[in-house]
XYZ file of C-alpha atoms in Angstrom:
174
model
C -50.722 -43.857 13.694
C -46.911 -44.833 14.986
C -45.810 -46.842 18.274
C -47.424 -44.982 21.528
C -44.879 -43.481 24.050
C -44.919 -45.805 27.222
C -43.928 -44.039 30.945
C -44.485 -45.739 34.309
C -46.327 -43.424 36.000
C -43.869 -41.575 38.711
C -45.835 -39.106 41.011
C -49.619 -38.293 41.903
C -49.724 -35.986 39.388
C -49.018 -38.401 36.668
C -52.433 -40.764 37.940
C -54.048 -37.748 37.958
C -53.812 -37.042 34.727
C -54.757 -40.121 33.559
C -57.782 -40.698 36.190
C -60.438 -39.739 32.774
C -59.311 -43.442 32.726
C -60.208 -44.424 35.690
C -63.525 -45.299 37.356
C -63.275 -43.063 40.486
C -61.358 -40.144 40.357
C -57.290 -40.337 41.805
C -57.215 -40.699 46.679
C -54.189 -38.918 47.154
C -53.177 -41.462 49.700
C -53.639 -44.227 47.450
C -52.111 -42.793 44.982
C -49.758 -42.452 47.434
C -49.661 -45.405 48.414
C -49.267 -47.488 44.867
C -46.766 -45.875 43.718
C -44.628 -46.715 47.404
C -45.255 -50.188 46.994
C -42.480 -52.566 45.582
C -44.038 -54.584 42.928
C -47.064 -51.878 42.273
C -46.771 -51.048 38.458
C -48.835 -48.318 36.454
C -47.802 -47.605 32.519
C -48.938 -44.577 30.867
C -49.077 -44.879 27.039
C -49.340 -41.112 24.803
C -50.496 -41.176 21.143
C -49.095 -38.605 19.022
C -51.040 -35.170 19.146
C -53.358 -35.869 22.643
C -53.521 -33.831 25.416
C -52.391 -36.686 28.040
C -52.511 -40.168 28.774
C -55.493 -42.150 26.057
C -54.744 -45.909 27.626
C -52.802 -47.522 30.630
C -52.405 -50.617 32.161
C -51.860 -52.029 35.655
C -50.487 -54.474 37.016
C -49.272 -56.088 40.943
C -46.544 -58.633 41.619
C -47.711 -61.777 43.572
C -45.644 -64.521 45.330
C -46.945 -67.680 46.407
C -44.405 -70.086 48.021
C -45.623 -73.275 45.728
C -45.506 -70.686 42.640
C -43.810 -68.781 42.383
C -43.234 -64.703 41.319
C -46.624 -63.552 38.668
C -47.615 -60.565 37.216
C -51.672 -59.542 37.321
C -52.940 -57.227 34.977
C -54.996 -55.690 37.550
C -56.305 -52.994 35.278
C -56.585 -51.513 30.440
C -58.317 -48.892 29.942
C -57.420 -47.024 26.078
C -59.243 -44.055 25.281
C -62.673 -44.350 23.214
C -60.874 -42.632 20.458
C -58.112 -44.089 20.337
C -59.308 -48.435 21.092
C -58.061 -50.220 18.206
C -55.405 -48.746 17.232
C -53.110 -51.514 18.652
C -52.454 -49.765 22.316
C -54.341 -51.800 24.596
C -51.670 -54.252 22.977
C -48.825 -52.360 23.769
C -49.757 -52.009 27.035
C -50.346 -55.639 28.127
C -46.912 -56.765 25.510
C -44.741 -53.482 28.016
C -46.806 -55.235 31.099
C -45.214 -58.694 30.498
C -41.457 -57.329 29.807
C -42.576 -55.748 32.820
C -42.552 -58.668 35.096
C -40.605 -60.893 33.223
C -37.273 -57.821 33.558
C -39.179 -58.661 37.139
C -38.819 -62.530 37.625
C -42.004 -63.659 37.084
C -42.533 -67.053 35.289
C -45.909 -65.890 34.123
C -48.574 -63.278 34.081
C -52.526 -63.366 34.754
C -55.998 -61.412 33.842
C -59.427 -62.638 35.321
C -62.109 -60.697 32.313
C -65.684 -61.402 31.750
C -66.628 -63.635 29.088
C -68.461 -61.168 27.546
C -65.635 -58.472 27.735
C -64.476 -59.091 24.168
C -62.869 -55.939 23.512
C -60.615 -57.734 26.192
C -59.966 -60.380 25.290
C -59.090 -59.245 21.080
C -56.375 -56.826 23.219
C -55.486 -60.055 25.339
C -54.839 -62.603 23.109
C -53.801 -59.591 20.647
C -50.382 -59.595 23.294
C -50.359 -63.535 23.904
C -52.764 -64.221 26.017
C -54.257 -67.739 26.128
C -57.478 -68.721 27.584
C -60.390 -66.764 29.022
C -63.372 -69.364 27.687
C -64.697 -69.057 31.507
C -64.600 -66.901 34.112
C -65.890 -66.509 37.330
C -65.448 -63.900 39.536
C -66.350 -63.781 43.692
C -66.446 -60.758 45.918
C -66.421 -59.688 49.289
C -67.530 -56.271 50.808
C -64.396 -55.155 52.971
C -67.624 -52.443 53.988
C -64.907 -49.568 52.777
C -66.073 -46.995 50.812
C -64.213 -46.174 47.361
C -66.270 -43.099 46.235
C -64.578 -39.705 46.297
C -65.947 -37.675 49.203
C -66.884 -40.396 51.811
C -63.515 -41.795 53.671
C -63.428 -45.823 54.223
C -66.264 -46.370 56.891
C -64.233 -47.179 59.929
C -60.767 -46.420 58.395
C -58.388 -47.400 60.643
C -55.588 -44.748 61.737
C -53.105 -47.260 59.880
C -53.097 -50.434 58.095
C -55.334 -51.767 55.748
C -57.247 -49.328 53.473
C -59.833 -49.147 50.568
C -58.845 -53.317 50.148
C -62.092 -53.688 47.759
C -61.394 -51.084 45.133
C -60.584 -52.580 42.264
C -60.905 -56.315 43.134
C -64.514 -56.571 40.617
C -65.046 -55.310 37.227
C -65.929 -51.970 36.160
C -69.961 -53.013 36.586
C -70.565 -50.130 39.426
C -68.225 -51.354 41.794
C -68.529 -51.397 44.653
C -72.440 -50.641 45.413
C -73.514 -48.372 46.556
């Protein structure tokens, strides 16, 4: 297999085409907000002969007054039949290159120490560390389940702030 074709998601349709790789269904209003937000990136990988995206990586630029800009690798997924072919590594490397282009001095990701596949992909793309990890979460009382609007969702402002803040182990809780 040759190198995957990796491109930035630019439309809600791009994101919907990758929905099979996500933890939950794409919500158009959240997809539009993600795409419109400066510093939010989602790269899609396509492989020869595949009908749609076979992998994605998302990243969010963070900035702090005493740390500067860093890229937070939000999520990485590769469809089962395409794993162990270097697609995850290629996606992480492309996100790292984008982070450098955007002036970030580093990139980081939280990952469970038992997630050997993710650790292998991150390390193969040059990542260091990963010996320990603690994930602390807050349930802000908002649902990301399709068909159930977030509880107490205001007309504007923060919506779905808890989406994706924890590993994909059934988060958010029912």
